[in-house]
Short mmCIF file of C-alpha atoms in Angstrom, two decimals:
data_model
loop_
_atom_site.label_atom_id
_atom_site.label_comp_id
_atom_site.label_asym_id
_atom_site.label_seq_id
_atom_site.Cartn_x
_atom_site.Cartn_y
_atom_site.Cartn_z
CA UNK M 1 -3.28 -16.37 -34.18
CA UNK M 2 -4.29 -12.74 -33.81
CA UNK M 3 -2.57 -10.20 -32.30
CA UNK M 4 -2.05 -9.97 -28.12
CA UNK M 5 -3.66 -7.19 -25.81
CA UNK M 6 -1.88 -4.09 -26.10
CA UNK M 7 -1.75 -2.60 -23.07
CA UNK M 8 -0.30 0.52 -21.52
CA UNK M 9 0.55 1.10 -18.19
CA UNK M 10 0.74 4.66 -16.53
CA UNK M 11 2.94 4.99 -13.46
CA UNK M 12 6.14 2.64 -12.83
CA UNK M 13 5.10 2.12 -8.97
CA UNK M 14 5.10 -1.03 -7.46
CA UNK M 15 1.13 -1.29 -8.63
CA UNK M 16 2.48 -0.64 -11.88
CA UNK M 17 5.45 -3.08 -12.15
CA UNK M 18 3.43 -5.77 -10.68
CA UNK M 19 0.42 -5.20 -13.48
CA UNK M 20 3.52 -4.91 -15.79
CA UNK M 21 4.77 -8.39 -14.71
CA UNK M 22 0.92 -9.52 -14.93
CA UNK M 23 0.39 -8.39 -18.28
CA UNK M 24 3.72 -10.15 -19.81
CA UNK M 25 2.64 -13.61 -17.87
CA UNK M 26 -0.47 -13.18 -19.53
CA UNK M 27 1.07 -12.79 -23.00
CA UNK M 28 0.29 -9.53 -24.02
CA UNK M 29 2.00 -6.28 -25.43
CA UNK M 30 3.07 -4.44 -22.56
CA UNK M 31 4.30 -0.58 -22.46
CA UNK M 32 4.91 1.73 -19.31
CA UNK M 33 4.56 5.24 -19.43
CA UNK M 34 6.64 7.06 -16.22
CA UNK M 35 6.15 10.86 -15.57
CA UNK M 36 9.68 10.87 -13.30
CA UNK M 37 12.84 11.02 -14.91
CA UNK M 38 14.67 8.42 -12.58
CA UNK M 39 13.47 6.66 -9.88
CA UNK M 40 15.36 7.29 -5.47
CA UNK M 41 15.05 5.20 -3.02
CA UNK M 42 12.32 6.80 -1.24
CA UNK M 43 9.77 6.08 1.42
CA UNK M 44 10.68 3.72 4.04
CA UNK M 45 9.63 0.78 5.43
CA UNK M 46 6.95 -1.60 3.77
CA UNK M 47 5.50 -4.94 3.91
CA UNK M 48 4.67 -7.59 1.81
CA UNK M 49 2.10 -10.13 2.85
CA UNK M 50 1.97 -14.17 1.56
CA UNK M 51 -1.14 -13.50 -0.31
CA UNK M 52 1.77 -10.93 -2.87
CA UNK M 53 4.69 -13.05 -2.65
CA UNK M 54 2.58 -15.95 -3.73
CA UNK M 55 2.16 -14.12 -7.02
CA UNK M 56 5.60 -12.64 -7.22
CA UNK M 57 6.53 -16.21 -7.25
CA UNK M 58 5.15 -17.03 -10.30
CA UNK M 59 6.35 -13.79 -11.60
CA UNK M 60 10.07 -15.15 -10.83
CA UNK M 61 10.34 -12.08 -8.60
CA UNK M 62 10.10 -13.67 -5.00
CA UNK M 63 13.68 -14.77 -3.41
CA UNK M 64 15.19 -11.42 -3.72
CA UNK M 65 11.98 -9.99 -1.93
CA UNK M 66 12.52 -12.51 0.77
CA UNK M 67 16.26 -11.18 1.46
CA UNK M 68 15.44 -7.75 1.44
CA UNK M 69 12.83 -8.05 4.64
CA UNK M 70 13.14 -7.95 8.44
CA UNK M 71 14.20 -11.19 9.46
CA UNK M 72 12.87 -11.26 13.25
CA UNK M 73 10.37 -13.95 13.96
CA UNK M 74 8.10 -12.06 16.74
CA UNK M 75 7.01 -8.68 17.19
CA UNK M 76 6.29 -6.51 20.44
CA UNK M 77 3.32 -4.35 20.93
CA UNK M 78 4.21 -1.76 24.14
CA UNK M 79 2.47 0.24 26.32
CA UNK M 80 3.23 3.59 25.83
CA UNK M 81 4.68 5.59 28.48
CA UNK M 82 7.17 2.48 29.88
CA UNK M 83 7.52 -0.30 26.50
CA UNK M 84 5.80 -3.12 28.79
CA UNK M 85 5.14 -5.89 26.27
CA UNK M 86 1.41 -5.77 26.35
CA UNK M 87 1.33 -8.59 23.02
CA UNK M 88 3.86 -10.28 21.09
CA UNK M 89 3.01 -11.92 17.96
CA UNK M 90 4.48 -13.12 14.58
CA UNK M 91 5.69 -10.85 12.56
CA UNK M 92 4.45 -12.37 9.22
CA UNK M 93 1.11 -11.31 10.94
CA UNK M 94 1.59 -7.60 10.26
CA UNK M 95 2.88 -7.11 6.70
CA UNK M 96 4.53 -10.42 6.03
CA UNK M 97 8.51 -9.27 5.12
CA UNK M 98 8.73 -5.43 5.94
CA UNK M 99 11.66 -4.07 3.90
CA UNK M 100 12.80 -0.68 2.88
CA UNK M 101 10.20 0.57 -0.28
CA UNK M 102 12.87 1.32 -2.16
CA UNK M 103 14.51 -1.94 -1.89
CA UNK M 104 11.53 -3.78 -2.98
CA UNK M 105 10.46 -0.73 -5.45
CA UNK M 106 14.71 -1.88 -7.50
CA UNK M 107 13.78 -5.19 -7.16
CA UNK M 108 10.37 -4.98 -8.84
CA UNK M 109 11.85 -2.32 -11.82
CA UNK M 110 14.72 -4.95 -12.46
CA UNK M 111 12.34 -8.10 -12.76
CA UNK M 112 10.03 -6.09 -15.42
CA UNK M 113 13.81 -4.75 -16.96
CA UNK M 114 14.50 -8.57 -17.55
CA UNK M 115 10.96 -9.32 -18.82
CA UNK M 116 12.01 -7.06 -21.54
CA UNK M 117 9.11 -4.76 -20.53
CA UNK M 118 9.52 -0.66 -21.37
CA UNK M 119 9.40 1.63 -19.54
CA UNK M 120 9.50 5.19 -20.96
CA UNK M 121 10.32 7.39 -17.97
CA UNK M 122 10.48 11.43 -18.44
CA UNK M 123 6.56 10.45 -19.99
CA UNK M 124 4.24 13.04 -18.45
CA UNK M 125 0.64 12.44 -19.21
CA UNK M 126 -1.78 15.17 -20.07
CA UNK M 127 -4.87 13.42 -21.38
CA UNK M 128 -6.75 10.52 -22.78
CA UNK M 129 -9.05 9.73 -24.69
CA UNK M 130 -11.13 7.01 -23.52
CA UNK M 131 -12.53 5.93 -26.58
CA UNK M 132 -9.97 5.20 -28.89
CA UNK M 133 -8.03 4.61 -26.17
CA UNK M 134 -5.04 6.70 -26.45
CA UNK M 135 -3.31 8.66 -24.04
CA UNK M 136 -1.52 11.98 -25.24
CA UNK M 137 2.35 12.90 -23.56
CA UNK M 138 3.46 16.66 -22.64
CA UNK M 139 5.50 16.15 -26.05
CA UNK M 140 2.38 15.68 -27.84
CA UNK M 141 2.68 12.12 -28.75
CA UNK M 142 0.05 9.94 -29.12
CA UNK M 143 -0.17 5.97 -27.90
CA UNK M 144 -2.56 4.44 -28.37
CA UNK M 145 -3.86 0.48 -26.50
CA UNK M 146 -6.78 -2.16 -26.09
CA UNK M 147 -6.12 -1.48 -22.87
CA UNK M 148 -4.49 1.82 -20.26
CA UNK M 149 -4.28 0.53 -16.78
CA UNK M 150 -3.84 3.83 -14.42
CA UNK M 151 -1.63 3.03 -11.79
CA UNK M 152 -0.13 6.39 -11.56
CA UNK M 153 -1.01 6.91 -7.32
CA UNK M 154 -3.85 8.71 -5.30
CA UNK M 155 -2.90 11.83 -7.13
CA UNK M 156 -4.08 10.17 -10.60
CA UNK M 157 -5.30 12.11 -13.65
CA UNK M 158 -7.43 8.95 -14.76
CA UNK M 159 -9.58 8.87 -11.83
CA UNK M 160 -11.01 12.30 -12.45
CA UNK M 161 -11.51 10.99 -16.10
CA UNK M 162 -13.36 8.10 -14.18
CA UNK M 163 -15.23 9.86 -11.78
CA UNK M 164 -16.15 13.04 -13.79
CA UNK M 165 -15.33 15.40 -11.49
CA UNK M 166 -12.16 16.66 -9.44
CA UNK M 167 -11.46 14.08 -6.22
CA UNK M 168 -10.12 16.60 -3.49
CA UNK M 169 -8.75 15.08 -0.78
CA UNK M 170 -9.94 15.49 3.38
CA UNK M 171 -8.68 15.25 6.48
CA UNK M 172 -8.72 11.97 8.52
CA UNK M 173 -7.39 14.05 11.83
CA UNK M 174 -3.91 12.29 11.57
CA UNK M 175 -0.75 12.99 9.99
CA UNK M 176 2.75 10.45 10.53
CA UNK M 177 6.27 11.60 11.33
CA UNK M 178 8.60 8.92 10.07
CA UNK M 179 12.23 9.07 9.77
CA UNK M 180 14.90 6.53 8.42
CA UNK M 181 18.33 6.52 9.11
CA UNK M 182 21.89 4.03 9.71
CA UNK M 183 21.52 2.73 12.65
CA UNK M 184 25.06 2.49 13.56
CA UNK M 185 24.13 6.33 15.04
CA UNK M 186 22.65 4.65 18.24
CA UNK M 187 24.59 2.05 18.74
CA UNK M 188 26.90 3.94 21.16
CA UNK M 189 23.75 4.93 23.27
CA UNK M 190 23.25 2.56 25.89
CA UNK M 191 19.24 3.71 26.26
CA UNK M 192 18.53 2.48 23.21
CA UNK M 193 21.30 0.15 21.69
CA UNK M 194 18.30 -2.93 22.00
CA UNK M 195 16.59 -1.81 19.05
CA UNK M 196 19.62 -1.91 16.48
CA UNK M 197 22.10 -4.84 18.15
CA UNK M 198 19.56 -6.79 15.85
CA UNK M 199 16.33 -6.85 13.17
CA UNK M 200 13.23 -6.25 15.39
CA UNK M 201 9.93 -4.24 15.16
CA UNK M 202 8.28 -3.07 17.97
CA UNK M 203 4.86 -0.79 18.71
CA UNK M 204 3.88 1.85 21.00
CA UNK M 205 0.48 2.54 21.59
CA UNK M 206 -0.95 5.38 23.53
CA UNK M 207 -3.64 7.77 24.15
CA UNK M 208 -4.83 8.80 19.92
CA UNK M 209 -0.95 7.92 18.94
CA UNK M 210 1.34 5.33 18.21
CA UNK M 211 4.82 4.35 17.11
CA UNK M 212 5.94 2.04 14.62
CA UNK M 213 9.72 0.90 14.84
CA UNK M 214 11.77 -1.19 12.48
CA UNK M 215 15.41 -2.14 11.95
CA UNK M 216 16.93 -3.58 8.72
CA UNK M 217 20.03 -5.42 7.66
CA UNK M 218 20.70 -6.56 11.16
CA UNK M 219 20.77 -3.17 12.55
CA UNK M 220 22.39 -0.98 9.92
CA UNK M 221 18.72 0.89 8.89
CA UNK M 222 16.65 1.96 11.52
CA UNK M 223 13.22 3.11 11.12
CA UNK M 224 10.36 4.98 13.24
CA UNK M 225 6.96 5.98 12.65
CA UNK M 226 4.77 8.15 14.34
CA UNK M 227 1.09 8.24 13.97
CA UNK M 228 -0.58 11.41 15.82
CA UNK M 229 -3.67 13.23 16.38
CA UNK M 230 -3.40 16.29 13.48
CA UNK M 231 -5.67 19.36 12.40
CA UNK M 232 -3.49 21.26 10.32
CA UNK M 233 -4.74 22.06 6.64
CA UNK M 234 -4.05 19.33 4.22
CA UNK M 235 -0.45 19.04 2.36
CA UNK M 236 -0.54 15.92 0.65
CA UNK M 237 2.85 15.39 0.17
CA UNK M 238 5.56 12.86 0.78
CA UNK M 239 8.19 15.22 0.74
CA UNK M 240 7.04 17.74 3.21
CA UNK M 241 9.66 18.63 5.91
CA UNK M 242 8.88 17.48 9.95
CA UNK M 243 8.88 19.90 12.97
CA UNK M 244 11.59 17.63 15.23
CA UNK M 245 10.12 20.02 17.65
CA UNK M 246 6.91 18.95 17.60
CA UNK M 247 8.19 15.49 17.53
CA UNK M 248 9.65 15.57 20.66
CA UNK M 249 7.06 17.03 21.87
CA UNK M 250 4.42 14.07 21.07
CA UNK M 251 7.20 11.34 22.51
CA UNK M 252 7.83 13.67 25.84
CA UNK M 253 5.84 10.88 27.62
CA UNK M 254 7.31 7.66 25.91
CA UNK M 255 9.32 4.61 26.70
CA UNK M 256 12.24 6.38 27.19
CA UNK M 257 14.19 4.09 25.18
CA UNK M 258 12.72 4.22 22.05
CA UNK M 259 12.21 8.37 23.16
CA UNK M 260 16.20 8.61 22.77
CA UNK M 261 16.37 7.41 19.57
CA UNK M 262 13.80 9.28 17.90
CA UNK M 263 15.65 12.61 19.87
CA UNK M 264 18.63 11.85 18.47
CA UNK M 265 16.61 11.68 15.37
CA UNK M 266 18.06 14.96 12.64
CA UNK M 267 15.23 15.12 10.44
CA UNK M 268 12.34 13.74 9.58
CA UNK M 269 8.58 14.06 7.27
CA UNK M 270 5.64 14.96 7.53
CA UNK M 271 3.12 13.12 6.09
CA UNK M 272 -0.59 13.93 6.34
CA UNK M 273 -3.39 11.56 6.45
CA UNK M 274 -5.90 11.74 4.00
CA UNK M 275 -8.78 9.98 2.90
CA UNK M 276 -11.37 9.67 0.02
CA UNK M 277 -14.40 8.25 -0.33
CA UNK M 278 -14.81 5.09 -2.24
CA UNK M 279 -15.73 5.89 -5.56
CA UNK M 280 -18.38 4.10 -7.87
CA UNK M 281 -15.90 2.72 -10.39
CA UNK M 282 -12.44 1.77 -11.53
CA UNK M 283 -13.12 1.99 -15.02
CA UNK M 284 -14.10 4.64 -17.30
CA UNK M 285 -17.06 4.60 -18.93
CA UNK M 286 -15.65 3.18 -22.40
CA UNK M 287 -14.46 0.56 -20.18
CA UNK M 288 -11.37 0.86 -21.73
CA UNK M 289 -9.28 2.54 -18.72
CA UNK M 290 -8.91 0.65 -15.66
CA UNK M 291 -7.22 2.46 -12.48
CA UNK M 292 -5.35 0.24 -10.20
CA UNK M 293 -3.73 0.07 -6.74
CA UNK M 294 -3.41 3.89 -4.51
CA UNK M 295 -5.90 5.42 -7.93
CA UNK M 296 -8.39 3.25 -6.93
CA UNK M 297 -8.03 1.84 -3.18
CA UNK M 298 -5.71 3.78 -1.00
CA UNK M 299 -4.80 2.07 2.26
CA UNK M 300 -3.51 3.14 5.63
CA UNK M 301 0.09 2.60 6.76
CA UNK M 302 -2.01 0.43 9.57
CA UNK M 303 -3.23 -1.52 7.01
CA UNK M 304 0.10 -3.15 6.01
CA UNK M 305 -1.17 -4.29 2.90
CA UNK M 306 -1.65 -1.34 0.22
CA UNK M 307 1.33 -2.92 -1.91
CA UNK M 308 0.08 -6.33 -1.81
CA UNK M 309 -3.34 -5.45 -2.63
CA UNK M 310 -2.30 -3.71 -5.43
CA UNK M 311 -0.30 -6.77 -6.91
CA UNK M 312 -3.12 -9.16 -6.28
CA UNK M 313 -5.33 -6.24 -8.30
CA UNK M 314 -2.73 -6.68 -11.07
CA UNK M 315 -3.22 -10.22 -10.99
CA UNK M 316 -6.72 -10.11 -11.32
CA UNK M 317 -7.02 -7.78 -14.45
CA UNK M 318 -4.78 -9.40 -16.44
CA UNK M 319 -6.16 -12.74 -16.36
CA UNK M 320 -10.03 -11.42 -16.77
CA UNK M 321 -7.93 -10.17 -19.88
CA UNK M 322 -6.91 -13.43 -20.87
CA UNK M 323 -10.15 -15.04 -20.09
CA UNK M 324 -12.35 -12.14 -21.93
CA UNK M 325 -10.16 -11.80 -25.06
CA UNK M 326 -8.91 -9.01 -26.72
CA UNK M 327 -12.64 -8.53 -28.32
CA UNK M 328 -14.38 -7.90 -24.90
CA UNK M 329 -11.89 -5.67 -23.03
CA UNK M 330 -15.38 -4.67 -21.00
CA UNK M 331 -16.30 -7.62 -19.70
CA UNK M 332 -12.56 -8.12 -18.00
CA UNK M 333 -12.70 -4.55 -16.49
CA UNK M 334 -16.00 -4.35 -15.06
CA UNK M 335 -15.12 -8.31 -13.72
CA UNK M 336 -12.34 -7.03 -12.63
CA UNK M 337 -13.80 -4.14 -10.58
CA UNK M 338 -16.70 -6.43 -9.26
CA UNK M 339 -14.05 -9.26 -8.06
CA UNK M 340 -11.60 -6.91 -6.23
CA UNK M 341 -14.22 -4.15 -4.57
CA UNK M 342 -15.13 -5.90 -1.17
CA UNK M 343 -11.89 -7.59 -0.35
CA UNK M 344 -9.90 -4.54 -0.95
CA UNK M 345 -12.32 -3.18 1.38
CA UNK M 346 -11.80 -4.76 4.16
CA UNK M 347 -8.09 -4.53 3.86
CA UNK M 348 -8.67 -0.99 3.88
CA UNK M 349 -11.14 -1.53 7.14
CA UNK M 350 -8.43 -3.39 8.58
CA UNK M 351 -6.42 -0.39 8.65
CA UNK M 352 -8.87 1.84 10.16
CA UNK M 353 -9.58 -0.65 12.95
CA UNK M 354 -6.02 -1.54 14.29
CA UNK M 355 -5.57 2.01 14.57
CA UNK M 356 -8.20 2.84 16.39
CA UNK M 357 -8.17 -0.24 18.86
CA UNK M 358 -4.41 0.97 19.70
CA UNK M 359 -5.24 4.34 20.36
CA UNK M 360 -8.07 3.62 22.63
CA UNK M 361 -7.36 0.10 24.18
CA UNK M 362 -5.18 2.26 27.26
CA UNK M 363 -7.77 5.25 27.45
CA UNK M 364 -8.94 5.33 31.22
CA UNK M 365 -7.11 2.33 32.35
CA UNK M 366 -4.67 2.28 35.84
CA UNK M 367 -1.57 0.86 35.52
CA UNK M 368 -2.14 -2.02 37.49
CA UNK M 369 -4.98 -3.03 35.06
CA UNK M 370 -3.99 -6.22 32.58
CA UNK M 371 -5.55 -5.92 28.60
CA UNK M 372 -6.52 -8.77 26.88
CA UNK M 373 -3.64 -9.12 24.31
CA UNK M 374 -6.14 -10.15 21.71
CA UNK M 375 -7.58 -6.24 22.05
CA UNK M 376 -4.34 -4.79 20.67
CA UNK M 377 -3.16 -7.52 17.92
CA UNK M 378 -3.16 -7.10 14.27
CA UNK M 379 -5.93 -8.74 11.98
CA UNK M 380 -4.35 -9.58 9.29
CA UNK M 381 -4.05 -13.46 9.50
CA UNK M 382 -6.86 -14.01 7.50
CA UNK M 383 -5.72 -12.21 4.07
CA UNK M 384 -2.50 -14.12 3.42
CA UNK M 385 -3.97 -17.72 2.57
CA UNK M 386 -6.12 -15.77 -0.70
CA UNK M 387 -4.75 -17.05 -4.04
CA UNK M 388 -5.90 -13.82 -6.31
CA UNK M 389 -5.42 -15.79 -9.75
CA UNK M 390 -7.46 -19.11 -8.18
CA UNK M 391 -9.89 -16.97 -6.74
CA UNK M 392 -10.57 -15.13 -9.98
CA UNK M 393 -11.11 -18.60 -12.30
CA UNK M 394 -13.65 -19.94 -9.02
CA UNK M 395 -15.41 -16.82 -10.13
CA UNK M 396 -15.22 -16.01 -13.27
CA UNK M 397 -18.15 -17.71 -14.98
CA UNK M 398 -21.04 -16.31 -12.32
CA UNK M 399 -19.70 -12.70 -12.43
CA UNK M 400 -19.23 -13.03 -16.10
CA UNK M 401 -22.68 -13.72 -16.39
CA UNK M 402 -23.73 -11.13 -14.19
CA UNK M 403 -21.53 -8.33 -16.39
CA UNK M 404 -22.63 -9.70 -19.48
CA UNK M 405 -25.81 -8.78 -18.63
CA UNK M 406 -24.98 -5.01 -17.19
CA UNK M 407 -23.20 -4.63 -20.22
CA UNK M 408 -26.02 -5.53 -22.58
CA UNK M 409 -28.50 -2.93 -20.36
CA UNK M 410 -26.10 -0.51 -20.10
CA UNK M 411 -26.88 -0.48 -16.23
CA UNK M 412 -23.28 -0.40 -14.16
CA UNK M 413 -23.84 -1.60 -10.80
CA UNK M 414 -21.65 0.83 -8.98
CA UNK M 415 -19.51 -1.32 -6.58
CA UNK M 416 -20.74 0.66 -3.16
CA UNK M 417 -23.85 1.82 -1.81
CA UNK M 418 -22.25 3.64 1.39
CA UNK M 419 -20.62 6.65 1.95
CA UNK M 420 -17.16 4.93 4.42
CA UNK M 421 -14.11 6.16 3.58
CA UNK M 422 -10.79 5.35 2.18
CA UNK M 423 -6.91 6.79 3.00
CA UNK M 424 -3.89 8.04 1.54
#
């Protein structure tokens, strides 16, 4: 038998412990490469959709997952300025089981811990080498792979390498305040005590702005996001400090229930909005370097789906991996590309759209005025049937053929045409 894939992985993310949990499923030599020393619990909350866990399953990561998210069956989109329930609708129609991202994030790092998968954290990558292909360390160590899957985030070295050029990032005119804290610190406020006596998620949608709302472990996390107009100069950061000023500013006009408890709110982030364009390729021009997940297709917070697009992504490379062998590591990355491009898409549309249809459905409307519910729900139904792996084999053979050939011309077909956009 010859030897399996060797593959490296850069960036210990969830995109990169799924494609580590991929990889090993598939049989091959896996390695992880993580520039942080140790891992927080950061971020806050996150969703995983059907069309993930399905995956996870067979990954013998999935029960754990299921424990970890918000347990409440239905949840409420308001009207802004007084929480009247303008739609209600499952919950597993958002983001599937919403749980705290650094929860989920332990619970994916111990599953690829008992795979026996390493990771080498403190592992900051300078450069690669595309050919070989190698990647070289800060230390100046060399490791080299059949394969490097780049899964290291939107700020990713690899996709320059990919693109060819520097990808700056723009401004998509919003930014989010989000805060998470124990909700046992509203409990004694009568104003808002509804939204942590139990696990619930509700919306408020306004004029260009909207607020997201989840509580955890039946009412011991609470959670708020808020999604605003913004033209301040770019800081793409996740650790960039909130104005609780300007906060309360934005909410002045809210439900004043939820309105208390993001006043009584002590600090919060900032977290600017960008976007980049969709770029020509995932994979480098050896073919050897694939990017994956946020390096390839950021997604909106209103897209509820950027982690479970990423794992279905892992899913896919590894088995056009195991289907092209380790002698035509081309064929499985440009397959790869080609399969994923256009449904990752229009998760990413998906995004774009429910925000927009929440900050606009209210725009010029009286009081007195009834919406359609339908105008204001989320889209995201039709994603969570999608087997990734099943999908793939259907596949496989027709866009095999079609790579095969693009491979023998040397003529890429680069996956986009247009010029749309897609956010960090």
């Amino acid at each position: 038998m010859s030897e399996p894939i060797k593959v490296i992985i850069v960036g210990a993310g969830l995109g990169g412990c799924a494609a580590a949990m991929a990889m090993h499923y598939q049989g091959f030599d896996v390695q992880v490469f993580e520039k942080v020393h140790n891992f927080g619990r950061l971020g806050d909350s996150l969703g995983l959709g059907e069309n993930a866990l399905r995956l996870l399953q067979r990954w013998g990561l999935h029960d754990r997952l299921i424990e970890i998210g918000n347990k409440s069956e239905m949840m409420q989109i308001r009207r802004w300025k007084d929480g009247k329930i303008l739609a209600q609708q499952p919950l597993m129609d958002m983001a599937g089981y919403i749980g705290h991202r650094g929860d989920y994030h332990e619970e994916f790092l111990r599953r690829v811990g008992e795979l026996g998968i390493g990771i080498k954290m403190g592992s900051n990558v300078v450069s690669y080498d595309e050919n070989a292909p190698s990647l070289t360390l800060s230390t100046g160590e060399v490791h080299k792979a059949d394969i490097i899957i780049a899964a290291d985030g939107i700020k990713s070295t690899a996709r320059e390498l990919v693109l060819g050029f520097e990808d700056k990032p723009k401004s998509s005119g919003y930014a989010c305040f989000r805060a998470y804290f124990k909700g046992a610190y509203l409990k004694d406020d009568p104003l808002c005590r509804e939204f942590v006596e139990k696990e619930c998620v509700n919306i408020w949608i306004g004029n260009d702005v909207h607020l997201v709302q989840n509580t955890l472990r039946d009412g011991d996390e609470f959670n708020w996001i808020l999604t605003h107009k913004d033209t301040e100069d770019i800081k793409e950061s996740w650790f960039q400090p909130g104005d609780m000023d300007a906060v309360r500013e934005i909410i002045s006009d809210c439900d004043p229930r939820i309105a208390a408890a993001v006043k009584k709110t002590k600090e919060c982030l900032d977290w600017k909005i960008c976007y980049r364009d969709p770029i020509p390729s995932w994979v480098s021009k050896s073919h050897k370097i694939a990017l994956l997940g946020d390096s390839c297709h950021p997604h909106l917070p209103t897209s509820a789906q950027g982690a479970s697009q990423a794992t279905e992504s892992a899913a896919v490379l590894a088995l056009c991996l195991k289907l092209a062998g380790k002698d035509n590591i081309p064929l499985a990355t440009r397959v790869y590309e080609k399969l994923r491009f256009e449904r990752v898409r229009q998760s990413q549309r998906n995004g774009e759209d429910v925000r927009d249809r929440w900050h606009n459905a209210l725009k010029n409307l009286d009081d007195d005025v009834e919406i359609d519910p339908e105008d204001v729900k989320i889209r995201n139904r039709w994603l969570y049937p999608f087997d990734a792996e099943a999908d793939t084999m259907r596949r496989w053979q027709e866009v095999s053929a079609l790579v095969t050939k693009e491979l023998q011309t040397g003529e890429i077909t680069p996956l986009f045409a247009g010029t749309s956009a897609t956010y960090t």
